[in-house]
Tab-separated table of C-alpha atoms in Angstrom:
chain	number	residue	atom	x	y	z
A	1	UNK	CA	-11.466	21.240	0.431
A	2	UNK	CA	-11.892	18.007	0.831
A	3	UNK	CA	-9.299	15.800	0.797
A	4	UNK	CA	-9.029	11.521	0.814
A	5	UNK	CA	-5.723	10.179	-0.708
A	6	UNK	CA	-5.414	6.707	0.853
A	7	UNK	CA	-2.256	5.987	2.478
A	8	UNK	CA	0.994	4.367	1.220
A	9	UNK	CA	0.578	1.369	2.669
A	10	UNK	CA	-2.799	0.962	2.536
A	11	UNK	CA	-2.584	1.235	-1.088
A	12	UNK	CA	0.375	-0.139	-1.382
A	13	UNK	CA	-1.075	-3.288	0.391
A	14	UNK	CA	-4.894	-3.283	-0.825
A	15	UNK	CA	-4.429	-2.824	-4.214
A	16	UNK	CA	-0.435	-3.190	-6.398
A	17	UNK	CA	0.094	-5.476	-4.637
A	18	UNK	CA	-3.188	-7.575	-4.547
A	19	UNK	CA	-2.570	-6.143	-8.743
A	20	UNK	CA	-6.211	-5.128	-8.170
A	21	UNK	CA	-7.333	-1.969	-10.220
A	22	UNK	CA	-8.473	1.777	-8.783
A	23	UNK	CA	-9.987	4.750	-9.939
A	24	UNK	CA	-9.981	6.859	-5.951
A	25	UNK	CA	-11.157	10.721	-5.730
A	26	UNK	CA	-8.052	12.627	-4.153
A	27	UNK	CA	-10.321	15.986	-4.265
A	28	UNK	CA	-13.745	16.504	-5.199
A	29	UNK	CA	-13.171	19.990	-7.023
A	30	UNK	CA	-11.292	20.640	-8.305
A	31	UNK	CA	-11.606	16.685	-9.354
A	32	UNK	CA	-8.399	15.161	-9.168
A	33	UNK	CA	-8.494	10.996	-9.016
A	34	UNK	CA	-5.382	8.747	-8.366
A	35	UNK	CA	-6.023	5.284	-10.326
A	36	UNK	CA	-3.813	2.244	-10.679
A	37	UNK	CA	-4.210	0.016	-13.534
A	38	UNK	CA	-2.457	-3.478	-12.727
A	39	UNK	CA	-2.934	-4.747	-16.633
A	40	UNK	CA	-0.307	-2.061	-17.558
A	41	UNK	CA	1.263	-1.715	-13.796
A	42	UNK	CA	0.326	1.561	-14.150
A	43	UNK	CA	0.445	4.088	-11.343
A	44	UNK	CA	-0.919	7.867	-12.255
A	45	UNK	CA	-3.354	11.223	-11.663
A	46	UNK	CA	-5.914	12.076	-13.694
A	47	UNK	CA	-7.377	15.748	-13.723
A	48	UNK	CA	-10.329	17.037	-15.028
A	49	UNK	CA	-9.910	20.286	-17.137
A	50	UNK	CA	-12.588	23.105	-17.922
A	51	UNK	CA	-10.599	23.390	-21.519
A	52	UNK	CA	-8.159	21.566	-23.623
A	53	UNK	CA	-5.762	22.712	-22.449
A	54	UNK	CA	-1.859	20.983	-22.961
A	55	UNK	CA	1.567	19.945	-20.724
A	56	UNK	CA	3.840	21.945	-20.775
A	57	UNK	CA	6.623	20.056	-19.732
A	58	UNK	CA	5.652	16.110	-18.320
A	59	UNK	CA	6.167	14.609	-21.741
A	60	UNK	CA	9.482	14.740	-22.210
A	61	UNK	CA	10.111	12.880	-18.377
A	62	UNK	CA	11.906	9.499	-19.163
A	63	UNK	CA	9.687	6.378	-17.411
A	64	UNK	CA	6.435	9.602	-17.006
A	65	UNK	CA	3.862	9.505	-20.118
A	66	UNK	CA	0.958	11.541	-20.099
A	67	UNK	CA	-2.202	11.545	-22.255
A	68	UNK	CA	-5.120	13.802	-22.756
A	69	UNK	CA	-8.436	11.637	-23.051
A	70	UNK	CA	-12.138	12.883	-23.536
A	71	UNK	CA	-15.380	10.809	-21.601
A	72	UNK	CA	-19.000	12.440	-21.992
A	73	UNK	CA	-17.580	15.577	-23.465
A	74	UNK	CA	-15.081	16.504	-20.668
A	75	UNK	CA	-11.668	16.700	-20.432
A	76	UNK	CA	-9.209	14.909	-18.508
A	77	UNK	CA	-5.213	14.972	-18.550
A	78	UNK	CA	-3.129	11.998	-17.172
A	79	UNK	CA	0.433	11.437	-15.371
A	80	UNK	CA	1.511	8.336	-15.291
A	81	UNK	CA	3.866	5.624	-14.781
A	82	UNK	CA	4.477	1.596	-15.764
A	83	UNK	CA	7.912	1.536	-13.980
A	84	UNK	CA	6.699	0.299	-10.171
A	85	UNK	CA	10.069	1.578	-9.129
A	86	UNK	CA	7.887	4.961	-9.733
A	87	UNK	CA	4.905	3.862	-8.028
A	88	UNK	CA	5.628	5.739	-4.724
A	89	UNK	CA	7.620	8.907	-5.742
A	90	UNK	CA	3.995	9.316	-8.113
A	91	UNK	CA	2.219	9.193	-5.324
A	92	UNK	CA	4.520	11.507	-3.618
A	93	UNK	CA	3.947	13.613	-6.922
A	94	UNK	CA	0.297	13.721	-6.373
A	95	UNK	CA	0.975	14.680	-2.232
A	96	UNK	CA	2.568	17.187	-3.095
A	97	UNK	CA	-0.351	18.376	-5.648
A	98	UNK	CA	-3.034	18.334	-2.507
A	99	UNK	CA	-0.776	20.154	-0.733
A	100	UNK	CA	-0.828	23.312	-3.254
A	101	UNK	CA	-4.727	22.702	-3.612
A	102	UNK	CA	-4.997	22.943	0.056
A	103	UNK	CA	-2.709	26.279	0.099
A	104	UNK	CA	-5.153	27.653	-2.167
A	105	UNK	CA	-4.824	27.267	-5.411
A	106	UNK	CA	-7.288	26.365	-6.686
A	107	UNK	CA	-6.314	24.822	-11.094
A	108	UNK	CA	-5.137	21.635	-10.459
A	109	UNK	CA	-2.908	21.389	-13.988
A	110	UNK	CA	-1.143	24.356	-12.314
A	111	UNK	CA	-0.499	22.745	-9.162
A	112	UNK	CA	0.639	19.442	-11.666
A	113	UNK	CA	2.786	21.068	-13.197
A	114	UNK	CA	4.289	23.208	-10.286
A	115	UNK	CA	5.003	19.749	-8.322
A	116	UNK	CA	6.937	18.701	-11.815
A	117	UNK	CA	9.441	21.464	-10.950
A	118	UNK	CA	10.677	19.443	-7.859
A	119	UNK	CA	9.524	16.211	-9.576
A	120	UNK	CA	12.981	14.970	-11.206
A	121	UNK	CA	14.603	14.992	-7.371
A	122	UNK	CA	11.982	13.162	-6.108
A	123	UNK	CA	12.577	10.852	-8.822
A	124	UNK	CA	16.528	9.658	-8.594
A	125	UNK	CA	15.408	10.052	-4.765
A	126	UNK	CA	13.006	6.759	-4.658
A	127	UNK	CA	15.166	5.095	-7.724
A	128	UNK	CA	18.041	5.452	-5.674
A	129	UNK	CA	16.460	2.474	-3.460
A	130	UNK	CA	13.420	0.474	-4.092
A	131	UNK	CA	11.089	-1.040	-2.389
A	132	UNK	CA	11.795	-3.867	-5.721
A	133	UNK	CA	15.607	-3.488	-4.230
A	134	UNK	CA	15.249	-3.629	-0.336
A	135	UNK	CA	14.015	-6.981	-0.805
A	136	UNK	CA	16.117	-8.182	-2.854
A	137	UNK	CA	18.752	-7.013	-0.555
A	138	UNK	CA	16.894	-8.360	2.289
A	139	UNK	CA	17.415	-11.938	1.158
A	140	UNK	CA	20.716	-11.906	0.426
A	141	UNK	CA	21.107	-10.876	3.817
A	142	UNK	CA	19.626	-13.907	4.862
A	143	UNK	CA	21.624	-16.368	2.920
A	144	UNK	CA	25.132	-14.273	4.051
A	145	UNK	CA	23.625	-14.842	7.203
A	146	UNK	CA	23.226	-18.662	6.684
A	147	UNK	CA	26.401	-19.582	5.619
A	148	UNK	CA	27.949	-16.951	8.560
A	149	UNK	CA	25.858	-20.258	10.979
A	150	UNK	CA	27.635	-22.711	8.696
A	151	UNK	CA	31.052	-20.892	9.579
A	152	UNK	CA	31.598	-20.280	5.784
A	153	UNK	CA	33.624	-16.620	5.122
A	154	UNK	CA	30.922	-15.351	3.974
A	155	UNK	CA	31.469	-11.430	3.674
A	156	UNK	CA	34.373	-12.543	1.308
A	157	UNK	CA	31.940	-14.872	-1.208
A	158	UNK	CA	29.490	-12.156	-1.001
A	159	UNK	CA	30.466	-10.673	-4.343
A	160	UNK	CA	27.762	-9.218	-6.107
A	161	UNK	CA	27.794	-6.168	-4.867
A	162	UNK	CA	31.152	-6.208	-7.176
A	163	UNK	CA	29.256	-6.579	-10.166
A	164	UNK	CA	30.498	-9.909	-9.939
A	165	UNK	CA	27.306	-11.862	-12.429
A	166	UNK	CA	26.230	-13.769	-9.095
A	167	UNK	CA	25.273	-12.777	-5.709
A	168	UNK	CA	27.996	-15.518	-3.399
A	169	UNK	CA	30.376	-17.150	-4.917
A	170	UNK	CA	32.034	-20.108	-3.456
A	171	UNK	CA	34.168	-23.728	-2.962
A	172	UNK	CA	33.029	-23.937	-6.995
A	173	UNK	CA	29.620	-23.164	-6.688
A	174	UNK	CA	27.258	-19.491	-7.278
A	175	UNK	CA	24.523	-18.499	-5.395
A	176	UNK	CA	22.289	-16.322	-7.182
A	177	UNK	CA	20.000	-15.370	-4.127
A	178	UNK	CA	15.865	-14.500	-5.776
A	179	UNK	CA	13.282	-12.923	-2.718
A	180	UNK	CA	9.568	-12.191	-3.601
A	181	UNK	CA	6.454	-10.996	-1.562
A	182	UNK	CA	4.397	-13.579	-3.217
A	183	UNK	CA	2.936	-16.236	-2.415
A	184	UNK	CA	4.348	-18.645	-4.680
A	185	UNK	CA	8.357	-19.069	-5.811
A	186	UNK	CA	7.375	-16.406	-8.720
A	187	UNK	CA	11.007	-14.899	-9.709
A	188	UNK	CA	11.954	-12.235	-12.410
A	189	UNK	CA	15.232	-13.110	-14.208
A	190	UNK	CA	16.818	-9.349	-15.508
A	191	UNK	CA	19.055	-10.862	-18.166
A	192	UNK	CA	20.458	-14.329	-19.024
A	193	UNK	CA	23.163	-14.232	-17.084
A	194	UNK	CA	21.557	-14.400	-13.541
A	195	UNK	CA	20.793	-18.596	-15.179
A	196	UNK	CA	24.238	-19.010	-16.683
A	197	UNK	CA	27.244	-19.881	-14.189
A	198	UNK	CA	30.193	-18.932	-14.681
A	199	UNK	CA	33.525	-21.378	-15.986
A	200	UNK	CA	34.086	-23.902	-13.714
A	201	UNK	CA	30.938	-23.292	-11.012
A	202	UNK	CA	27.961	-24.532	-10.434
A	203	UNK	CA	25.145	-22.493	-9.735
A	204	UNK	CA	22.164	-22.159	-7.708
A	205	UNK	CA	18.961	-20.297	-7.547
A	206	UNK	CA	18.712	-19.586	-4.268
A	207	UNK	CA	14.566	-19.049	-3.579
A	208	UNK	CA	13.677	-16.837	-0.770
A	209	UNK	CA	10.164	-16.000	0.520
A	210	UNK	CA	9.205	-13.215	2.539
A	211	UNK	CA	6.173	-11.238	3.907
A	212	UNK	CA	4.769	-8.561	6.322
A	213	UNK	CA	5.203	-10.335	9.604
A	214	UNK	CA	1.931	-9.233	11.466
A	215	UNK	CA	1.896	-10.026	14.874
A	216	UNK	CA	5.001	-12.442	14.900
A	217	UNK	CA	7.766	-9.138	14.818
A	218	UNK	CA	9.498	-9.970	12.300
A	219	UNK	CA	12.901	-8.326	11.123
A	220	UNK	CA	13.659	-4.965	9.169
A	221	UNK	CA	16.482	-4.464	6.722
A	222	UNK	CA	17.875	-1.889	9.038
A	223	UNK	CA	17.418	-4.275	11.552
A	224	UNK	CA	19.768	-7.208	9.754
A	225	UNK	CA	22.135	-4.720	9.551
A	226	UNK	CA	22.571	-3.928	13.012
A	227	UNK	CA	23.153	-7.230	13.767
A	228	UNK	CA	25.287	-8.780	11.285
A	229	UNK	CA	27.423	-5.377	12.185
A	230	UNK	CA	27.397	-6.891	16.215
A	231	UNK	CA	28.177	-10.106	14.772
A	232	UNK	CA	31.081	-8.716	13.088
A	233	UNK	CA	32.515	-6.014	15.341
A	234	UNK	CA	35.387	-8.042	16.905
A	235	UNK	CA	36.622	-8.457	13.317
A	236	UNK	CA	37.144	-4.820	11.588
A	237	UNK	CA	38.559	-6.230	8.467
A	238	UNK	CA	35.393	-8.037	7.939
A	239	UNK	CA	33.042	-5.364	9.656
A	240	UNK	CA	34.819	-2.824	6.782
A	241	UNK	CA	34.788	-6.144	3.550
A	242	UNK	CA	31.144	-6.016	4.900
A	243	UNK	CA	30.421	-1.808	5.315
A	244	UNK	CA	31.853	-1.285	1.555
A	245	UNK	CA	29.383	-3.526	0.211
A	246	UNK	CA	26.381	-2.576	2.095
A	247	UNK	CA	27.269	0.466	0.302
A	248	UNK	CA	27.688	-1.055	-3.368
A	249	UNK	CA	24.369	-2.593	-2.619
A	250	UNK	CA	22.600	0.929	-2.412
A	251	UNK	CA	21.500	0.147	1.548
A	252	UNK	CA	20.600	3.702	2.633
A	253	UNK	CA	20.174	3.472	6.167
A	254	UNK	CA	17.202	5.877	7.721
A	255	UNK	CA	14.656	4.629	4.621
A	256	UNK	CA	11.477	4.994	5.425
A	257	UNK	CA	11.419	1.240	3.326
A	258	UNK	CA	14.457	-0.146	4.911
A	259	UNK	CA	12.323	0.757	8.208
A	260	UNK	CA	9.495	-2.255	7.208
A	261	UNK	CA	9.480	-5.508	9.280
A	262	UNK	CA	9.537	-8.814	7.427
A	263	UNK	CA	9.172	-12.209	8.229
A	264	UNK	CA	10.568	-15.528	6.739
A	265	UNK	CA	7.640	-16.795	4.594
A	266	UNK	CA	8.318	-19.769	3.614
A	267	UNK	CA	11.921	-22.337	3.702
A	268	UNK	CA	14.505	-21.330	2.005
A	269	UNK	CA	14.942	-23.392	-1.089
A	270	UNK	CA	18.055	-23.879	-3.698
A	271	UNK	CA	17.342	-24.387	-7.292
A	272	UNK	CA	20.180	-26.434	-8.950
A	273	UNK	CA	20.298	-25.035	-12.207
A	274	UNK	CA	20.611	-27.172	-15.121
A	275	UNK	CA	19.399	-30.207	-13.261
A	276	UNK	CA	16.639	-28.836	-11.020
A	277	UNK	CA	16.182	-25.888	-14.516
A	278	UNK	CA	17.468	-25.769	-17.504
A	279	UNK	CA	20.984	-22.956	-17.937
A	280	UNK	CA	19.060	-20.111	-20.473
A	281	UNK	CA	22.303	-18.712	-21.899
A	282	UNK	CA	23.433	-16.819	-24.734
A	283	UNK	CA	24.445	-19.788	-26.015
A	284	UNK	CA	21.372	-21.903	-25.993
A	285	UNK	CA	19.634	-18.473	-26.719
A	286	UNK	CA	22.131	-18.778	-30.267
A	287	UNK	CA	21.444	-22.274	-30.781
A	288	UNK	CA	17.563	-21.715	-30.441
A	289	UNK	CA	16.951	-18.493	-32.906
A	290	UNK	CA	20.429	-18.394	-34.572
A	291	UNK	CA	23.286	-16.617	-34.451
A	292	UNK	CA	22.275	-13.817	-36.452
A	293	UNK	CA	19.043	-13.372	-35.085
A	294	UNK	CA	20.326	-12.961	-31.432
A	295	UNK	CA	22.068	-9.723	-32.536
A	296	UNK	CA	18.785	-8.195	-32.402
A	297	UNK	CA	18.074	-9.213	-29.525
A	298	UNK	CA	18.563	-6.482	-26.512
A	299	UNK	CA	17.891	-8.247	-23.660
A	300	UNK	CA	15.824	-10.916	-21.866
A	301	UNK	CA	13.936	-11.045	-19.109
A	302	UNK	CA	12.469	-14.067	-17.664
A	303	UNK	CA	9.267	-14.479	-14.981
A	304	UNK	CA	9.958	-18.024	-13.500
A	305	UNK	CA	7.722	-20.403	-11.309
A	306	UNK	CA	10.140	-22.677	-9.698
A	307	UNK	CA	7.264	-23.786	-6.765
A	308	UNK	CA	7.752	-27.293	-6.053
A	309	UNK	CA	11.511	-27.407	-7.655
A	310	UNK	CA	14.322	-28.062	-5.879
A	311	UNK	CA	15.262	-28.858	-2.263
A	312	UNK	CA	15.575	-27.124	0.623
A	313	UNK	CA	18.504	-24.302	1.041
A	314	UNK	CA	21.877	-26.402	3.731
A	315	UNK	CA	24.543	-23.921	3.585
A	316	UNK	CA	26.846	-27.522	4.175
A	317	UNK	CA	26.079	-28.479	0.621
A	318	UNK	CA	28.815	-25.801	-0.102
A	319	UNK	CA	31.823	-26.850	0.936
A	320	UNK	CA	33.571	-27.452	4.662
A	321	UNK	CA	34.336	-24.022	6.456
A	322	UNK	CA	37.910	-25.277	6.330
A	323	UNK	CA	37.592	-26.013	2.054
A	324	UNK	CA	38.092	-22.119	1.900
């Protein structure tokens, strides 16, 4: 049995990251395809059925959708996710199905059902440290390094891991760090609290752009963590506080995503909320929609294009180190 499953980094770089459709035959007989639909952010697997059949357990899984479709009289079964954090897990599921076919299983759907038996654990591992979270943590540590360079008590200022509304707080300023792999400052805001300063504070959205380093080297998340540990080694209390925040952030040393190198793709930019960009708060929403209507809004996610806004990030703009 010949199988041609693209390597994950090629599939991600050539199709998912570039929002390019794909419908690729992995196994010709029995027919198994992997597909990517950028309009739905869907990544999944499509199986050709020898007769009309049904799933035995997949339909009940959270964030995983299934359907049976008929094209030119041929029945197909699909399993897919539209949750980007699960793309890597679905790819691993396809790998497992292909391995079962290599081992002699001739029924694609049965191979899928067997692979699904372990899928919930696979999903749990994938969600625990998604690529999106690694990229975000990468940006936070870049900003933390800049604050340390300016003499700030940056470890104490890194309050995001302690379930605070923003990533950093120091000298009456709050910093909400947003990191993107896009070639423009396009960031997703998860909830209006991310655009609202805490009482008595001034809020800056700090825009970080990173990219694969090419021949220039770059640094992985594990590299940044190791460098910070060396830097803080002389102060056991501060190092211990850093380790606690790192653990709360979900860092998992040795995770494949933590070994991927990145380099800065543009200077870090600071966008002042309320000056460079509006403060879109719950109070603003209540005024715009009316108080009764806001009770029907369960959540708000925004994608902002912030290219050209703000000023270059300067750590000394947030007070002198001896002000703390």
